mmCIF file of C-alpha atoms and ligand atoms in Angstrom:
data_model
loop_
_atom_site.group_PDB
_atom_site.id
_atom_site.type_symbol
_atom_site.label_atom_id
_atom_site.label_comp_id
_atom_site.label_asym_id
_atom_site.label_seq_id
_atom_site.Cartn_x
_atom_site.Cartn_y
_atom_site.Cartn_z
ATOM 1 C CA UNK J 1 -29.055 -42.606 31.645
ATOM 2 C CA UNK J 2 -27.325 -39.288 30.313
ATOM 3 C CA UNK J 3 -23.610 -38.747 30.809
ATOM 4 C CA UNK J 4 -22.335 -35.221 30.267
ATOM 5 C CA UNK J 5 -18.721 -34.573 29.293
ATOM 6 C CA UNK J 6 -16.865 -31.197 30.307
ATOM 7 C CA UNK J 7 -13.803 -31.326 28.046
ATOM 8 C CA UNK J 8 -14.250 -33.479 24.673
ATOM 9 C CA UNK J 9 -10.552 -34.531 24.059
ATOM 10 C CA UNK J 10 -9.171 -37.979 23.802
ATOM 11 C CA UNK J 11 -10.443 -39.336 26.997
ATOM 12 C CA UNK J 12 -13.989 -38.174 26.827
ATOM 13 C CA UNK J 13 -14.542 -39.019 23.084
ATOM 14 C CA UNK J 14 -13.296 -42.493 23.725
ATOM 15 C CA UNK J 15 -15.446 -42.961 26.681
ATOM 16 C CA UNK J 16 -18.505 -41.514 25.033
ATOM 17 C CA UNK J 17 -18.071 -43.546 21.909
ATOM 18 C CA UNK J 18 -17.806 -46.754 24.135
ATOM 19 C CA UNK J 19 -21.124 -45.594 26.167
ATOM 20 C CA UNK J 20 -23.071 -44.556 23.049
ATOM 21 C CA UNK J 21 -22.247 -47.761 21.256
ATOM 22 C CA UNK J 22 -23.806 -49.619 24.543
ATOM 23 C CA UNK J 23 -27.000 -47.503 24.437
ATOM 24 C CA UNK J 24 -26.203 -44.535 26.736
ATOM 25 C CA UNK J 25 -26.795 -40.954 25.580
ATOM 26 C CA UNK J 26 -23.870 -38.727 25.879
ATOM 27 C CA UNK J 27 -23.697 -34.846 25.796
ATOM 28 C CA UNK J 28 -21.008 -32.271 25.708
ATOM 29 C CA UNK J 29 -20.343 -28.355 25.103
ATOM 30 C CA UNK J 30 -17.925 -27.333 22.489
ATOM 31 C CA UNK J 31 -18.720 -23.591 22.417
ATOM 32 C CA UNK J 32 -15.497 -21.683 22.718
ATOM 33 C CA UNK J 33 -13.402 -24.754 22.416
ATOM 34 C CA UNK J 34 -10.802 -25.239 19.588
ATOM 35 C CA UNK J 35 -11.471 -26.627 16.227
ATOM 36 C CA UNK J 36 -9.909 -29.915 17.099
ATOM 37 C CA UNK J 37 -12.401 -30.425 19.950
ATOM 38 C CA UNK J 38 -15.292 -29.295 17.631
ATOM 39 C CA UNK J 39 -14.349 -31.795 14.996
ATOM 40 C CA UNK J 40 -13.719 -34.504 17.430
ATOM 41 C CA UNK J 41 -17.478 -33.911 18.794
ATOM 42 C CA UNK J 42 -19.112 -33.734 15.337
ATOM 43 C CA UNK J 43 -17.439 -37.088 14.306
ATOM 44 C CA UNK J 44 -18.675 -38.798 17.281
ATOM 45 C CA UNK J 45 -22.262 -39.762 18.497
ATOM 46 C CA UNK J 46 -22.178 -37.305 21.371
ATOM 47 C CA UNK J 47 -25.002 -34.721 21.294
ATOM 48 C CA UNK J 48 -23.708 -31.258 21.228
ATOM 49 C CA UNK J 49 -25.567 -28.883 23.392
ATOM 50 C CA UNK J 50 -25.355 -25.174 24.115
ATOM 51 C CA UNK J 51 -24.601 -24.605 27.778
ATOM 52 C CA UNK J 52 -22.768 -26.120 30.803
ATOM 53 C CA UNK J 53 -25.807 -25.321 32.875
ATOM 54 C CA UNK J 54 -28.139 -27.533 30.635
ATOM 55 C CA UNK J 55 -25.312 -30.179 30.654
ATOM 56 C CA UNK J 56 -25.168 -30.238 34.500
ATOM 57 C CA UNK J 57 -28.822 -30.152 35.083
ATOM 58 C CA UNK J 58 -29.716 -32.647 32.358
ATOM 59 C CA UNK J 59 -26.977 -35.413 33.034
ATOM 60 C CA UNK J 60 -27.242 -38.143 35.551
ATOM 61 C CA UNK J 61 -23.416 -38.540 35.607
ATOM 62 C CA UNK J 62 -21.104 -35.495 34.823
ATOM 63 C CA UNK J 63 -17.441 -36.459 33.752
ATOM 64 C CA UNK J 64 -14.744 -33.815 33.921
ATOM 65 C CA UNK J 65 -11.704 -34.741 31.570
ATOM 66 C CA UNK J 66 -9.974 -31.467 30.468
ATOM 67 C CA UNK J 67 -6.624 -30.912 31.861
ATOM 68 C CA UNK J 68 -5.066 -31.039 35.335
ATOM 69 C CA UNK J 69 -4.608 -27.213 35.618
ATOM 70 C CA UNK J 70 -8.276 -26.631 34.698
ATOM 71 C CA UNK J 71 -9.791 -29.346 36.727
ATOM 72 C CA UNK J 72 -10.337 -27.335 40.191
ATOM 73 C CA UNK J 73 -11.936 -24.307 38.300
ATOM 74 C CA UNK J 74 -14.097 -26.605 36.149
ATOM 75 C CA UNK J 75 -15.349 -28.485 39.625
ATOM 76 C CA UNK J 76 -15.872 -24.976 41.177
ATOM 77 C CA UNK J 77 -18.222 -23.854 38.517
ATOM 78 C CA UNK J 78 -20.069 -27.180 38.251
ATOM 79 C CA UNK J 79 -20.550 -27.590 41.987
ATOM 80 C CA UNK J 80 -22.417 -24.347 42.060
ATOM 81 C CA UNK J 81 -24.857 -25.814 39.273
ATOM 82 C CA UNK J 82 -25.223 -29.284 40.703
ATOM 83 C CA UNK J 83 -27.606 -30.534 43.241
ATOM 84 C CA UNK J 84 -27.991 -34.150 42.190
ATOM 85 C CA UNK J 85 -26.177 -36.971 40.193
ATOM 86 C CA UNK J 86 -22.506 -37.729 40.254
ATOM 87 C CA UNK J 87 -19.479 -35.766 39.099
ATOM 88 C CA UNK J 88 -16.532 -37.768 38.284
ATOM 89 C CA UNK J 89 -13.111 -36.201 37.856
ATOM 90 C CA UNK J 90 -10.766 -37.899 35.442
ATOM 91 C CA UNK J 91 -7.983 -35.423 35.434
ATOM 92 C CA UNK J 92 -4.451 -36.416 36.474
ATOM 93 C CA UNK J 93 -4.437 -34.317 39.478
ATOM 94 C CA UNK J 94 -2.851 -34.573 43.126
ATOM 95 C CA UNK J 95 -4.720 -36.088 46.010
ATOM 96 C CA UNK J 96 -4.684 -32.561 47.636
ATOM 97 C CA UNK J 97 -6.566 -31.071 44.615
ATOM 98 C CA UNK J 98 -8.888 -34.006 44.571
ATOM 99 C CA UNK J 99 -9.866 -33.336 48.149
ATOM 100 C CA UNK J 100 -10.531 -29.691 47.458
ATOM 101 C CA UNK J 101 -12.775 -30.669 44.551
ATOM 102 C CA UNK J 102 -14.469 -33.175 46.725
ATOM 103 C CA UNK J 103 -15.306 -30.714 49.345
ATOM 104 C CA UNK J 104 -17.261 -28.610 46.785
ATOM 105 C CA UNK J 105 -19.492 -31.331 46.256
ATOM 106 C CA UNK J 106 -20.420 -32.350 49.673
ATOM 107 C CA UNK J 107 -23.725 -30.963 50.732
ATOM 108 C CA UNK J 108 -25.961 -31.595 53.675
ATOM 109 C CA UNK J 109 -28.517 -34.285 52.674
ATOM 110 C CA UNK J 110 -31.637 -32.584 53.727
ATOM 111 C CA UNK J 111 -31.004 -29.571 51.450
ATOM 112 C CA UNK J 112 -30.876 -31.848 48.324
ATOM 113 C CA UNK J 113 -33.679 -33.434 46.327
ATOM 114 C CA UNK J 114 -34.243 -37.184 46.781
ATOM 115 C CA UNK J 115 -31.851 -39.391 44.538
ATOM 116 C CA UNK J 116 -34.531 -41.860 43.407
ATOM 117 C CA UNK J 117 -37.011 -39.216 42.105
ATOM 118 C CA UNK J 118 -34.492 -38.148 39.279
ATOM 119 C CA UNK J 119 -32.032 -41.129 39.169
ATOM 120 C CA UNK J 120 -34.072 -44.198 39.367
ATOM 121 C CA UNK J 121 -31.317 -46.423 38.044
ATOM 122 C CA UNK J 122 -29.062 -45.618 41.046
ATOM 123 C CA UNK J 123 -29.605 -47.523 44.392
ATOM 124 C CA UNK J 124 -31.310 -45.881 47.141
ATOM 125 C CA UNK J 125 -28.765 -43.705 48.996
ATOM 126 C CA UNK J 126 -28.013 -45.096 52.415
ATOM 127 C CA UNK J 127 -28.745 -42.816 55.456
ATOM 128 C CA UNK J 128 -25.875 -40.117 55.380
ATOM 129 C CA UNK J 129 -25.853 -36.708 56.804
ATOM 130 C CA UNK J 130 -23.734 -35.269 54.081
ATOM 131 C CA UNK J 131 -24.247 -36.417 50.568
ATOM 132 C CA UNK J 132 -20.969 -36.194 48.341
ATOM 133 C CA UNK J 133 -21.652 -36.304 44.648
ATOM 134 C CA UNK J 134 -17.946 -36.303 43.918
ATOM 135 C CA UNK J 135 -16.112 -39.300 42.624
ATOM 136 C CA UNK J 136 -12.298 -39.598 42.268
ATOM 137 C CA UNK J 137 -11.708 -41.469 39.063
ATOM 138 C CA UNK J 138 -8.381 -42.532 37.327
ATOM 139 C CA UNK J 139 -7.745 -44.164 33.781
ATOM 140 C CA UNK J 140 -5.085 -46.766 34.228
ATOM 141 C CA UNK J 141 -2.957 -46.726 31.166
ATOM 142 C CA UNK J 142 -3.934 -45.039 27.832
ATOM 143 C CA UNK J 143 -7.549 -44.417 27.268
ATOM 144 C CA UNK J 144 -7.629 -45.483 23.680
ATOM 145 C CA UNK J 145 -7.315 -49.145 24.643
ATOM 146 C CA UNK J 146 -10.904 -50.621 24.932
ATOM 147 C CA UNK J 147 -10.023 -52.800 27.952
ATOM 148 C CA UNK J 148 -8.642 -49.726 29.925
ATOM 149 C CA UNK J 149 -9.457 -50.047 33.594
ATOM 150 C CA UNK J 150 -11.123 -47.068 35.294
ATOM 151 C CA UNK J 151 -10.721 -46.770 39.075
ATOM 152 C CA UNK J 152 -13.304 -44.896 41.280
ATOM 153 C CA UNK J 153 -13.324 -43.915 44.784
ATOM 154 C CA UNK J 154 -16.089 -41.853 46.693
ATOM 155 C CA UNK J 155 -19.320 -42.228 48.480
ATOM 156 C CA UNK J 156 -21.363 -42.781 45.440
ATOM 157 C CA UNK J 157 -18.478 -44.904 43.536
ATOM 158 C CA UNK J 158 -20.458 -48.173 44.125
ATOM 159 C CA UNK J 159 -23.357 -46.686 42.002
ATOM 160 C CA UNK J 160 -21.031 -46.398 38.922
ATOM 161 C CA UNK J 161 -20.300 -50.260 38.855
ATOM 162 C CA UNK J 162 -23.263 -50.165 36.663
ATOM 163 C CA UNK J 163 -21.159 -48.702 33.844
ATOM 164 C CA UNK J 164 -19.624 -52.199 33.592
ATOM 165 C CA UNK J 165 -22.828 -53.230 32.004
ATOM 166 C CA UNK J 166 -22.153 -50.428 29.155
ATOM 167 C CA UNK J 167 -18.833 -51.526 27.900
ATOM 168 C CA UNK J 168 -16.490 -49.767 30.514
ATOM 169 C CA UNK J 169 -14.059 -51.615 32.750
ATOM 170 C CA UNK J 170 -14.761 -50.291 36.098
ATOM 171 C CA UNK J 171 -13.102 -51.074 39.494
ATOM 172 C CA UNK J 172 -14.569 -49.686 42.742
ATOM 173 C CA UNK J 173 -11.435 -49.060 44.982
ATOM 174 C CA UNK J 174 -13.187 -47.501 48.195
ATOM 175 C CA UNK J 175 -15.612 -44.868 49.362
ATOM 176 C CA UNK J 176 -12.956 -42.283 50.133
ATOM 177 C CA UNK J 177 -12.228 -39.745 47.514
ATOM 178 C CA UNK J 178 -8.516 -39.250 47.420
ATOM 179 C CA UNK J 179 -7.793 -42.936 47.577
ATOM 180 C CA UNK J 180 -7.632 -43.359 43.878
ATOM 181 C CA UNK J 181 -5.864 -40.181 43.024
ATOM 182 C CA UNK J 182 -3.128 -41.160 45.576
ATOM 183 C CA UNK J 183 -2.771 -44.639 43.805
ATOM 184 C CA UNK J 184 -2.804 -42.825 40.406
ATOM 185 C CA UNK J 185 -0.086 -40.315 41.432
ATOM 186 C CA UNK J 186 2.283 -43.108 42.943
ATOM 187 C CA UNK J 187 1.792 -44.881 39.560
ATOM 188 C CA UNK J 188 2.571 -41.775 37.669
ATOM 189 C CA UNK J 189 5.844 -41.283 39.539
ATOM 190 C CA UNK J 190 7.094 -44.549 37.997
ATOM 191 C CA UNK J 191 5.392 -44.471 34.607
ATOM 192 C CA UNK J 192 6.326 -40.941 33.536
ATOM 193 C CA UNK J 193 9.733 -41.159 34.989
ATOM 194 C CA UNK J 194 10.320 -44.272 32.819
ATOM 195 C CA UNK J 195 8.956 -42.256 29.814
ATOM 196 C CA UNK J 196 11.330 -39.331 30.412
ATOM 197 C CA UNK J 197 14.421 -41.767 30.526
ATOM 198 C CA UNK J 198 13.171 -43.563 27.461
ATOM 199 C CA UNK J 199 13.044 -40.221 25.554
ATOM 200 C CA UNK J 200 16.505 -39.351 26.551
ATOM 201 C CA UNK J 201 17.950 -42.604 25.633
ATOM 202 C CA UNK J 202 15.989 -42.649 22.187
ATOM 203 C CA UNK J 203 17.061 -39.143 21.382
ATOM 204 C CA UNK J 204 20.766 -40.139 22.056
ATOM 205 C CA UNK J 205 20.480 -43.125 19.926
ATOM 206 C CA UNK J 206 18.950 -41.176 17.148
ATOM 207 C CA UNK J 207 21.772 -38.712 17.189
ATOM 208 C CA UNK J 208 24.120 -41.295 16.564
ATOM 209 C CA UNK J 209 22.066 -43.571 14.165
ATOM 210 C CA UNK J 210 21.608 -46.345 16.476
ATOM 211 C CA UNK J 211 17.817 -46.492 17.224
ATOM 212 C CA UNK J 212 17.310 -50.050 16.025
ATOM 213 C CA UNK J 213 20.295 -51.315 18.028
ATOM 214 C CA UNK J 214 19.059 -49.571 21.205
ATOM 215 C CA UNK J 215 15.662 -51.470 21.009
ATOM 216 C CA UNK J 216 17.289 -54.661 20.079
ATOM 217 C CA UNK J 217 19.682 -54.882 22.970
ATOM 218 C CA UNK J 218 17.069 -53.507 25.416
ATOM 219 C CA UNK J 219 14.525 -56.279 24.230
ATOM 220 C CA UNK J 220 16.964 -58.923 25.056
ATOM 221 C CA UNK J 221 16.472 -58.061 28.872
ATOM 222 C CA UNK J 222 13.029 -56.191 28.790
ATOM 223 C CA UNK J 223 11.121 -58.676 26.795
ATOM 224 C CA UNK J 224 9.638 -59.169 23.263
ATOM 225 C CA UNK J 225 6.848 -56.321 23.620
ATOM 226 C CA UNK J 226 9.390 -53.734 24.946
ATOM 227 C CA UNK J 227 10.119 -52.063 21.568
ATOM 228 C CA UNK J 228 6.463 -51.611 20.647
ATOM 229 C CA UNK J 229 5.502 -50.502 24.066
ATOM 230 C CA UNK J 230 8.291 -48.032 24.534
ATOM 231 C CA UNK J 231 7.857 -46.489 21.035
ATOM 232 C CA UNK J 232 4.204 -45.858 21.797
ATOM 233 C CA UNK J 233 5.216 -44.268 25.209
ATOM 234 C CA UNK J 234 7.832 -42.130 23.585
ATOM 235 C CA UNK J 235 5.261 -40.992 20.795
ATOM 236 C CA UNK J 236 2.689 -40.180 23.408
ATOM 237 C CA UNK J 237 5.098 -38.235 25.553
ATOM 238 C CA UNK J 238 6.157 -35.926 22.678
ATOM 239 C CA UNK J 239 2.499 -35.554 21.484
ATOM 240 C CA UNK J 240 1.074 -34.819 25.044
ATOM 241 C CA UNK J 241 4.156 -32.967 26.724
ATOM 242 C CA UNK J 242 2.002 -30.019 27.730
ATOM 243 C CA UNK J 243 -0.294 -32.164 29.701
ATOM 244 C CA UNK J 244 2.656 -34.356 31.101
ATOM 245 C CA UNK J 245 4.215 -31.028 32.797
ATOM 246 C CA UNK J 246 0.761 -30.306 34.372
ATOM 247 C CA UNK J 247 0.575 -33.912 35.585
ATOM 248 C CA UNK J 248 4.199 -33.795 36.918
ATOM 249 C CA UNK J 249 3.476 -30.488 38.795
ATOM 250 C CA UNK J 250 0.551 -32.286 40.483
ATOM 251 C CA UNK J 251 2.724 -35.214 41.340
ATOM 252 C CA UNK J 252 5.552 -32.987 42.876
ATOM 253 C CA UNK J 253 2.738 -31.183 44.808
ATOM 254 C CA UNK J 254 2.075 -34.455 46.387
ATOM 255 C CA UNK J 255 5.582 -35.569 46.888
ATOM 256 C CA UNK J 256 6.647 -32.271 48.547
ATOM 257 C CA UNK J 257 3.583 -32.568 50.804
ATOM 258 C CA UNK J 258 4.457 -36.147 51.930
ATOM 259 C CA UNK J 259 8.249 -36.105 51.965
ATOM 260 C CA UNK J 260 10.307 -35.240 55.140
ATOM 261 C CA UNK J 261 11.779 -31.934 55.271
ATOM 262 C CA UNK J 262 14.696 -31.457 52.998
ATOM 263 C CA UNK J 263 14.059 -34.422 50.834
ATOM 264 C CA UNK J 264 14.639 -33.750 47.243
ATOM 265 C CA UNK J 265 12.559 -35.504 44.800
ATOM 266 C CA UNK J 266 15.190 -35.282 41.945
ATOM 267 C CA UNK J 267 13.730 -37.928 39.697
ATOM 268 C CA UNK J 268 10.346 -36.369 39.225
ATOM 269 C CA UNK J 269 11.708 -32.957 38.962
ATOM 270 C CA UNK J 270 13.948 -34.209 36.222
ATOM 271 C CA UNK J 271 11.197 -35.814 34.377
ATOM 272 C CA UNK J 272 9.103 -32.735 34.714
ATOM 273 C CA UNK J 273 11.792 -30.712 33.082
ATOM 274 C CA UNK J 274 12.352 -33.260 30.392
ATOM 275 C CA UNK J 275 8.716 -32.940 29.421
ATOM 276 C CA UNK J 276 8.809 -29.160 29.523
ATOM 277 C CA UNK J 277 11.939 -29.033 27.284
ATOM 278 C CA UNK J 278 10.318 -30.862 24.500
ATOM 279 C CA UNK J 279 6.940 -28.913 24.862
HETATM 280 N N1 LIG Z 301 -5.261 -39.433 27.443
HETATM 281 C C1 LIG Z 301 -5.109 -40.336 28.200
HETATM 282 O O1 LIG Z 301 -4.809 -41.651 27.899
HETATM 283 C C2 LIG Z 301 -5.288 -39.984 29.670
HETATM 284 C C3 LIG Z 301 -5.075 -40.961 30.608
HETATM 285 C C4 LIG Z 301 -5.260 -40.732 32.152
HETATM 286 C C5 LIG Z 301 -5.700 -39.501 32.398
HETATM 287 N N2 LIG Z 301 -5.930 -38.469 31.468
HETATM 288 C C6 LIG Z 301 -6.430 -37.083 32.090
HETATM 289 O O2 LIG Z 301 -7.534 -36.860 31.373
HETATM 290 C C7 LIG Z 301 -7.797 -35.437 31.114
HETATM 291 C C8 LIG Z 301 -8.070 -35.130 29.611
HETATM 292 O O3 LIG Z 301 -7.065 -35.832 28.781
HETATM 293 P P1 LIG Z 301 -7.165 -35.969 27.337
HETATM 294 O O4 LIG Z 301 -6.240 -36.946 26.769
HETATM 295 O O5 LIG Z 301 -8.606 -36.181 26.871
HETATM 296 O O6 LIG Z 301 -6.811 -34.345 26.896
HETATM 297 P P2 LIG Z 301 -6.950 -33.742 25.384
HETATM 298 O O7 LIG Z 301 -7.245 -34.627 24.394
HETATM 299 O O8 LIG Z 301 -5.940 -32.611 25.452
HETATM 300 O O9 LIG Z 301 -8.472 -32.863 25.727
HETATM 301 C C9 LIG Z 301 -8.723 -32.063 26.543
HETATM 302 C C10 LIG Z 301 -10.209 -31.444 26.333
HETATM 303 O O10 LIG Z 301 -10.577 -30.495 27.309
HETATM 304 C C11 LIG Z 301 -10.954 -29.381 26.806
HETATM 305 N N3 LIG Z 301 -10.739 -28.442 27.753
HETATM 306 C C12 LIG Z 301 -9.635 -27.821 28.250
HETATM 307 N N4 LIG Z 301 -9.978 -27.000 29.404
HETATM 308 C C13 LIG Z 301 -11.203 -26.966 29.271
HETATM 309 C C14 LIG Z 301 -12.255 -26.143 30.357
HETATM 310 N N5 LIG Z 301 -11.671 -25.345 31.087
HETATM 311 N N6 LIG Z 301 -13.467 -26.438 30.013
HETATM 312 C C15 LIG Z 301 -14.038 -27.196 29.244
HETATM 313 N N7 LIG Z 301 -13.258 -27.927 28.303
HETATM 314 C C16 LIG Z 301 -11.807 -27.609 28.499
HETATM 315 C C17 LIG Z 301 -10.041 -29.181 25.566
HETATM 316 O O11 LIG Z 301 -10.781 -28.392 24.615
HETATM 317 P P3 LIG Z 301 -9.575 -27.595 23.704
HETATM 318 O O12 LIG Z 301 -9.275 -28.430 22.439
HETATM 319 O O13 LIG Z 301 -10.371 -26.275 23.230
HETATM 320 O O14 LIG Z 301 -8.486 -27.161 24.541
HETATM 321 C C18 LIG Z 301 -10.233 -30.667 24.890
HETATM 322 O O15 LIG Z 301 -11.441 -30.863 24.493
HETATM 323 C C19 LIG Z 301 -6.315 -34.855 31.604
HETATM 324 O O16 LIG Z 301 -6.461 -34.216 32.755
HETATM 325 C C20 LIG Z 301 -5.393 -35.908 31.508
HETATM 326 O O17 LIG Z 301 -4.366 -35.638 32.703
HETATM 327 C C21 LIG Z 301 -5.679 -38.810 30.137
#
């Protein structure tokens, strides 16, 4: 099996390293990307190839992990090149964006080559009029953790359970794209809101020289592991604030769509502004 990565940052390099340690060949393209991405790819076992066309045509599974703002454009380009295999989007995007991407990969079965000819390790596709190569994916928590759970939903998501044999921790949610991104967005409303509040409490305590005391008193009610977890959350929020703004924009798009008219989603807007402020 060959897995191709579009974007080779923290997510792709972590997953690629796990897969290659477990015997799966991985490929990516770094032409035109930053020095950081080039170095990351050179240091990992991934095979660097020249074109996205070769990546899409030569991979059984294509994983898009770049940024929420780029996800749709990347999907548009790949869907034009892809007539077989599975396309997984792992970006933190709204359910709406996910459904837009999914539609790009839905093609009439009779216009596509037979799956078993090229992808013999995948199950024979059941009879469907429309084949959808898109899988909605979400990383639950931080990707650097080896036991991170990855959720999938989509017509072909069941085929991806095979990745559990190659070092990943996969959970199949349903065969409907959008189910996973809805769950992920709901989770984000909580986790990113908490991160934004923590950053502000930490900044205030730093201002008056009471960081240790803040974590000490919070640990009394929040538990022993609270300090370590919160500090990691705070570090991660400063480091990835650009991406967090994009993620909150996606979450706000979701909230605006489902909220009754006139309802103001104060907390999520404030969390977005907080990440924007520290960019
Ligand atoms: N990190 C996590 O724990 C985590 C968890 C859940 C979900 N996610 C989601 O996963 C995605 C990737 O996150 P990450 O942490 O891996 O980000 P990252 O470390 O910032 O890496 C992003 C990578 O994508 C590349 N890229 C950006 N735009 C691209 C494009 N149009 N075409 C090809 N490559 C492109 C970047 O290249 P340059 O260096 O040239 O910019 C970089 O290699 C994000 O959408 C994020 O929301 C991340």
